[in-house]
């Protein structure tokens, strides 16, 4: 992934650390997605980039939002989208949160348990619920398989309980795991959805939509050898198109689809300008020499995902360098504040203060900024038109 000229220019002229988003790039990614998946509504998962300008831009292009709390719902509404294009996609909700969302006009709620259904019935009477099915999460960098979703067998009593409580059993949802790298995971998700749709049909429950969740990949991440991960995006789109056709057939035609990308829309169109603290060398207790590259930016100020993702680093003041493998780490006194996967190649000559660009770091960066862990300020944010 080559960053756009605008993004490069903004990184090059920044005099201090910051995160830069390229709205045009995000908009193009959105437009491509809509083109690739006709008939599927896009609801951006806000937590991947809760930046007002980004949200408004996506809303202007027709996106809705997957929100996870009353505050996210309020932020989504401030973009001007009607409440019907926002759903409360978090299966974890308090009574107060449900009531507040309902007051704000939200009528679509995710659920995965009888307890949550009872709470929705009490605090959002008549609402529409969609039941999240658990997936294995295999093939994804982050599986998300433990905390969310019920089994296929449990989805039936959950939606039956919703119907009995005066709610509308409206849909099913899945999430194949974040940065899903395989098409098989999508195939498995469609198998699961088909199975549950058929079972529900036998019980007289007809749903009006299926929510395909997030999981579409960023394209600019690298593996530990510096090779692009290269997720098979086109094949994924083909599997999703086939899967939606098949489910529509099963449902007799009247089935809408929603997809909730987060990372895919924003990761590659955001980048961080940070700077080098120091490249240092020391021996490990076993005597092995090791280089460490300490950066101004790490796990607690923008790179929370650095222990799974190998970002591409650019050292603009060292174009043709002699490289050494170094473990990259952030500036705090926390030993988790480091790249776990493997050393990356770093110019041997880097000096304290040299700029470094961290590419494809736009997803889950601003939402994971701490308020001054060890006194390191949250990154300021610039949004390019
Ligand atoms: C976080 C989240 C998403 C977005 O996931 P990505 O992997 O970033 O696309 C979508 N849906 C739900 C319910 C989420 O919690």
XYZ file of C-alpha atoms and ligand atoms in Angstrom:
400
model
C 0.000 0.000 0.000
C 1.575 3.256 -1.130
C 0.162 6.184 0.829
C -1.473 8.902 -1.262
C 0.525 11.970 -2.278
C -1.535 14.062 0.133
C -0.844 11.743 3.033
C 2.888 11.658 2.256
C 3.023 15.438 2.033
C 1.245 15.830 5.374
C 3.597 13.335 7.016
C 6.620 15.087 5.495
C 5.633 18.579 6.612
C 4.503 17.619 10.142
C 6.935 19.091 12.640
C 5.689 17.007 15.557
C 4.036 13.676 16.182
C 0.532 13.270 14.831
C -1.909 10.915 13.196
C -3.109 11.938 9.755
C -6.246 10.676 7.988
C -6.903 10.991 4.286
C -10.649 11.467 3.812
C -10.470 11.053 0.045
C -8.793 7.670 0.467
C -11.352 6.531 3.029
C -14.147 7.683 0.717
C -12.666 5.744 -2.215
C -12.389 2.590 -0.116
C -16.045 3.004 0.852
C -17.113 3.533 -2.765
C -15.216 0.420 -3.883
C -16.847 -1.651 -1.157
C -20.337 -0.520 -2.163
C -19.532 -1.369 -5.781
C -18.150 -4.809 -4.911
C -21.101 -5.746 -2.703
C -24.236 -4.460 -4.408
C -27.320 -4.617 -2.238
C -25.314 -4.696 1.004
C -25.653 -1.633 3.271
C -22.475 -0.463 4.938
C -22.505 0.511 8.586
C -19.110 1.695 9.709
C -17.943 0.222 13.032
C -17.219 3.496 14.802
C -14.637 2.229 17.246
C -12.155 1.779 14.389
C -11.989 5.562 13.944
C -14.287 7.717 16.092
C -13.133 10.965 14.439
C -15.986 13.367 13.634
C -14.705 14.397 10.178
C -14.254 10.788 9.135
C -17.723 9.827 10.362
C -19.364 12.799 8.635
C -17.585 12.026 5.388
C -18.777 8.424 5.427
C -22.295 9.491 6.415
C -22.299 11.907 3.463
C -21.534 9.003 1.137
C -24.449 7.021 2.521
C -22.897 4.917 5.288
C -24.678 4.125 8.521
C -23.048 3.205 11.812
C -22.459 0.263 14.090
C -22.419 1.873 17.529
C -21.521 0.202 20.802
C -22.691 2.657 23.481
C -25.070 5.607 23.957
C -22.150 8.029 23.491
C -21.245 6.458 20.145
C -24.898 6.627 19.116
C -24.978 10.326 20.007
C -21.775 10.912 18.027
C -23.230 9.063 15.030
C -26.421 11.168 15.200
C -24.339 14.354 15.163
C -23.246 13.464 11.613
C -26.874 13.919 10.593
C -27.676 10.285 9.761
C -31.182 9.226 10.781
C -31.409 6.789 13.720
C -32.647 4.103 11.313
C -29.140 3.926 9.830
C -27.572 3.282 13.237
C -27.793 0.086 15.239
C -26.701 -0.771 18.728
C -24.301 -3.549 17.762
C -22.909 -4.387 21.169
C -24.282 -7.496 22.825
C -23.005 -6.090 26.129
C -25.460 -3.466 27.364
C -26.798 -2.143 30.656
C -30.479 -1.400 31.290
C -29.642 2.289 31.323
C -27.713 2.037 28.036
C -30.642 0.313 26.319
C -33.114 2.918 27.567
C -30.845 5.781 26.479
C -30.363 4.285 23.000
C -34.131 3.845 22.674
C -34.681 7.466 23.740
C -32.201 8.513 21.018
C -34.375 6.719 18.446
C -32.447 3.483 18.011
C -34.643 0.500 17.174
C -32.127 -2.172 16.133
C -30.274 -4.005 18.885
C -27.768 -6.862 18.813
C -28.268 -9.612 21.327
C -26.977 -13.067 22.197
C -28.707 -14.060 25.432
C -32.099 -14.440 27.071
C -31.104 -11.972 29.800
C -30.278 -9.292 27.272
C -33.514 -9.954 25.344
C -35.520 -9.483 28.559
C -33.708 -6.196 29.210
C -34.346 -4.957 25.653
C -38.032 -5.872 25.976
C -38.235 -3.923 29.243
C -36.300 -0.819 28.177
C -36.794 -0.673 24.405
C -40.327 -2.046 23.971
C -41.138 -3.275 20.475
C -37.541 -2.959 19.278
C -35.999 -5.082 16.548
C -33.305 -7.524 17.637
C -30.698 -9.418 15.704
C -28.977 -12.387 17.245
C -25.212 -12.679 17.018
C -23.870 -16.128 16.246
C -20.454 -17.092 17.550
C -17.811 -17.944 14.951
C -14.483 -19.698 15.463
C -12.440 -16.624 14.593
C -9.904 -18.896 12.908
C -7.849 -17.209 10.252
C -8.159 -13.768 11.819
C -5.452 -11.761 13.566
C -7.992 -11.086 16.321
C -10.534 -13.911 16.643
C -13.178 -12.188 18.823
C -14.609 -15.656 19.412
C -14.826 -15.791 23.183
C -16.842 -12.811 24.298
C -19.605 -12.480 21.712
C -22.292 -14.572 20.137
C -24.291 -17.667 20.981
C -24.383 -21.107 19.390
C -26.632 -21.925 16.459
C -28.785 -23.975 18.851
C -29.199 -21.067 21.285
C -30.082 -18.523 18.601
C -33.490 -20.167 18.181
C -34.665 -19.819 21.809
C -33.145 -16.316 21.976
C -35.172 -15.106 18.972
C -38.268 -17.018 20.113
C -37.999 -15.285 23.482
C -37.717 -11.963 21.684
C -40.924 -12.681 19.765
C -42.705 -13.771 22.933
C -41.614 -10.539 24.670
C -43.145 -8.329 21.982
C -39.870 -7.597 20.180
C -39.340 -8.174 16.460
C -36.883 -10.989 15.759
C -35.300 -9.141 12.836
C -31.946 -10.638 11.985
C -28.825 -12.652 12.536
C -25.280 -11.363 12.762
C -21.778 -12.778 12.670
C -18.243 -11.433 12.879
C -15.584 -13.598 11.229
C -12.795 -12.072 13.349
C -10.866 -8.878 12.803
C -8.332 -8.807 9.932
C -9.666 -12.097 8.701
C -7.143 -13.500 6.208
C -9.075 -16.437 4.742
C -12.062 -16.898 2.453
C -12.925 -20.135 4.294
C -14.001 -18.151 7.352
C -16.537 -16.299 5.233
C -17.736 -19.564 3.687
C -18.163 -21.078 7.150
C -20.089 -18.009 8.302
C -22.538 -18.379 5.406
C -22.965 -22.108 6.181
C -23.816 -21.226 9.758
C -26.226 -18.467 8.743
C -27.968 -20.765 6.262
C -28.397 -23.477 8.873
C -29.904 -21.108 11.431
C -32.144 -19.371 8.881
C -33.628 -22.734 7.902
C -34.197 -23.773 11.517
C -35.825 -20.439 12.318
C -38.051 -20.702 9.253
C -39.346 -24.041 10.547
C -40.308 -22.301 13.779
C -42.156 -19.607 11.898
C -39.552 -16.913 12.419
C -38.819 -14.971 9.235
C -35.979 -12.503 9.484
C -35.627 -9.401 7.350
C -31.861 -8.952 7.436
C -28.469 -10.525 7.989
C -25.574 -8.535 9.416
C -22.236 -9.776 8.109
C -20.226 -7.907 10.735
C -16.671 -6.669 10.365
C -13.465 -8.491 9.604
C -12.630 -7.197 6.122
C -8.891 -6.650 6.103
C -6.514 -3.744 5.902
C -4.270 -4.202 2.883
C -1.086 -2.555 4.110
C -0.004 -4.749 7.023
C 3.209 -6.747 6.780
C 4.391 -10.034 8.155
C 7.514 -10.380 10.265
C 9.740 -10.529 7.202
C 8.415 -7.249 5.927
C 6.303 -8.921 3.237
C 2.773 -7.566 2.738
C 0.177 -9.913 4.266
C -1.811 -9.764 1.029
C -5.290 -10.801 2.142
C -7.340 -12.272 -0.775
C -9.815 -9.388 -0.841
C -11.259 -10.009 -4.306
C -11.941 -13.650 -3.479
C -13.566 -12.584 -0.215
C -15.878 -10.255 -2.103
C -16.785 -13.095 -4.484
C -17.562 -15.427 -1.556
C -19.685 -12.740 0.084
C -21.626 -12.111 -3.140
C -22.284 -15.833 -3.584
C -23.202 -16.231 0.072
C -25.685 -13.383 0.068
C -27.308 -14.721 -3.133
C -27.661 -18.128 -1.563
C -29.197 -16.793 1.659
C -31.610 -14.630 -0.333
C -32.738 -17.715 -2.209
C -33.175 -19.646 1.029
C -35.238 -16.819 2.479
C -37.397 -16.530 -0.603
C -35.998 -13.203 -1.718
C -36.858 -10.750 1.033
C -33.609 -10.456 2.907
C -31.482 -7.338 3.343
C -27.776 -7.370 4.119
C -25.626 -5.153 6.264
C -21.856 -5.232 6.632
C -19.949 -3.452 9.383
C -16.374 -2.851 8.311
C -14.116 -0.956 10.670
C -10.469 -1.598 9.911
C -10.938 -2.076 6.157
C -12.187 1.465 5.570
C -9.685 3.415 7.636
C -6.482 1.449 8.340
C -4.664 2.151 5.093
C -5.718 5.777 4.882
C -4.340 6.796 8.234
C -0.673 7.070 9.157
C 1.289 8.227 12.157
C 4.218 10.588 12.079
C 6.329 9.703 15.129
C 10.007 10.132 15.905
C 12.943 8.063 16.994
C 13.946 8.117 20.634
C 16.982 5.927 20.187
C 18.415 2.867 18.488
C 20.304 0.993 21.157
C 22.110 -2.330 21.378
C 22.494 -4.547 24.369
C 22.878 -8.191 25.224
C 20.038 -10.328 26.435
C 20.633 -12.407 29.576
C 21.505 -15.358 27.306
C 24.292 -13.309 25.753
C 22.592 -12.696 22.388
C 23.052 -9.158 21.124
C 19.840 -7.342 20.292
C 18.975 -3.977 18.811
C 16.048 -2.006 20.153
C 14.380 0.862 18.356
C 12.514 3.059 20.806
C 9.900 5.306 19.225
C 7.904 8.237 20.572
C 4.760 6.306 19.786
C 3.790 2.853 21.031
C 1.058 0.718 22.467
C -0.459 3.457 24.618
C -0.412 6.325 22.152
C -1.688 5.024 18.872
C -0.214 1.577 18.282
C -2.253 -0.569 20.644
C -2.236 -3.356 18.057
C 1.548 -3.356 17.642
C 1.933 -6.757 19.271
C -0.045 -8.388 16.427
C 0.500 -6.098 13.466
C 3.762 -5.409 11.711
C 3.312 -1.874 10.404
C 5.453 -0.674 7.562
C 7.932 1.893 8.899
C 9.424 4.582 6.680
C 12.479 6.564 7.757
C 12.250 9.502 5.350
C 15.654 10.941 6.302
C 17.408 7.618 5.608
C 16.337 6.607 2.094
C 19.263 4.334 1.229
C 20.381 2.870 4.466
C 22.314 -0.021 5.873
C 19.764 -1.864 7.985
C 19.892 -3.778 11.265
C 17.100 -5.948 12.718
C 15.654 -4.238 15.774
C 12.786 -4.839 18.167
C 10.475 -1.835 17.962
C 9.089 -0.482 21.219
C 7.152 2.499 22.492
C 8.349 5.037 25.039
C 6.555 3.957 28.228
C 7.789 1.993 31.243
C 5.537 -0.930 30.351
C 7.172 -4.021 28.912
C 4.044 -4.761 26.863
C 4.780 -1.564 24.966
C 6.740 -3.386 22.232
C 6.342 -5.201 18.959
C 6.082 -8.852 19.904
C 6.125 -10.508 16.470
C 9.732 -10.050 15.437
C 12.514 -7.552 14.799
C 12.074 -5.207 11.837
C 14.763 -3.696 9.658
C 15.860 -0.268 10.820
C 18.541 2.038 9.361
C 21.679 1.649 11.466
C 22.299 5.392 11.364
C 18.993 6.635 12.824
C 19.415 9.319 15.423
C 17.256 10.554 18.259
C 14.687 12.944 16.797
C 14.591 11.486 13.272
C 11.051 11.259 11.902
C 9.462 7.884 11.254
C 6.209 7.237 9.390
C 4.067 4.341 10.525
C 1.914 3.398 7.555
C -1.523 1.769 7.551
C -1.962 2.643 11.212
C -5.347 4.351 10.863
C -7.513 1.643 12.449
C -8.056 1.497 16.201
C -5.456 4.225 16.755
C -7.421 7.217 18.039
C -9.775 5.105 20.126
C -6.853 3.474 21.937
C -5.015 6.687 22.872
C -4.420 6.849 26.602
C -4.696 10.172 28.394
C -1.044 10.514 29.180
C 0.288 7.102 30.231
C 3.671 7.953 31.801
C 3.086 11.539 30.702
C 3.069 10.822 26.965
C 0.388 12.949 25.331
C -2.321 11.485 23.118
C -1.463 12.033 19.437
C -3.036 15.072 17.815
C -5.130 14.246 14.754
C -5.135 15.919 11.337
C -7.793 15.112 8.754
C -6.980 15.865 5.114
C -9.871 16.695 2.777
C -15.358 -3.987 16.061
C -16.572 -4.450 15.374
C -16.642 -4.402 13.980
C -15.499 -3.980 13.105
O -14.526 -4.948 13.045
P -13.341 -4.846 11.982
O -12.615 -6.104 12.130
O -12.539 -3.639 12.332
O -13.968 -4.686 10.634
C -17.834 -4.786 13.382
N -18.885 -5.195 14.113
C -18.846 -5.260 15.451
C -20.050 -5.713 16.193
C -17.696 -4.901 16.122
O -17.656 -4.986 17.455
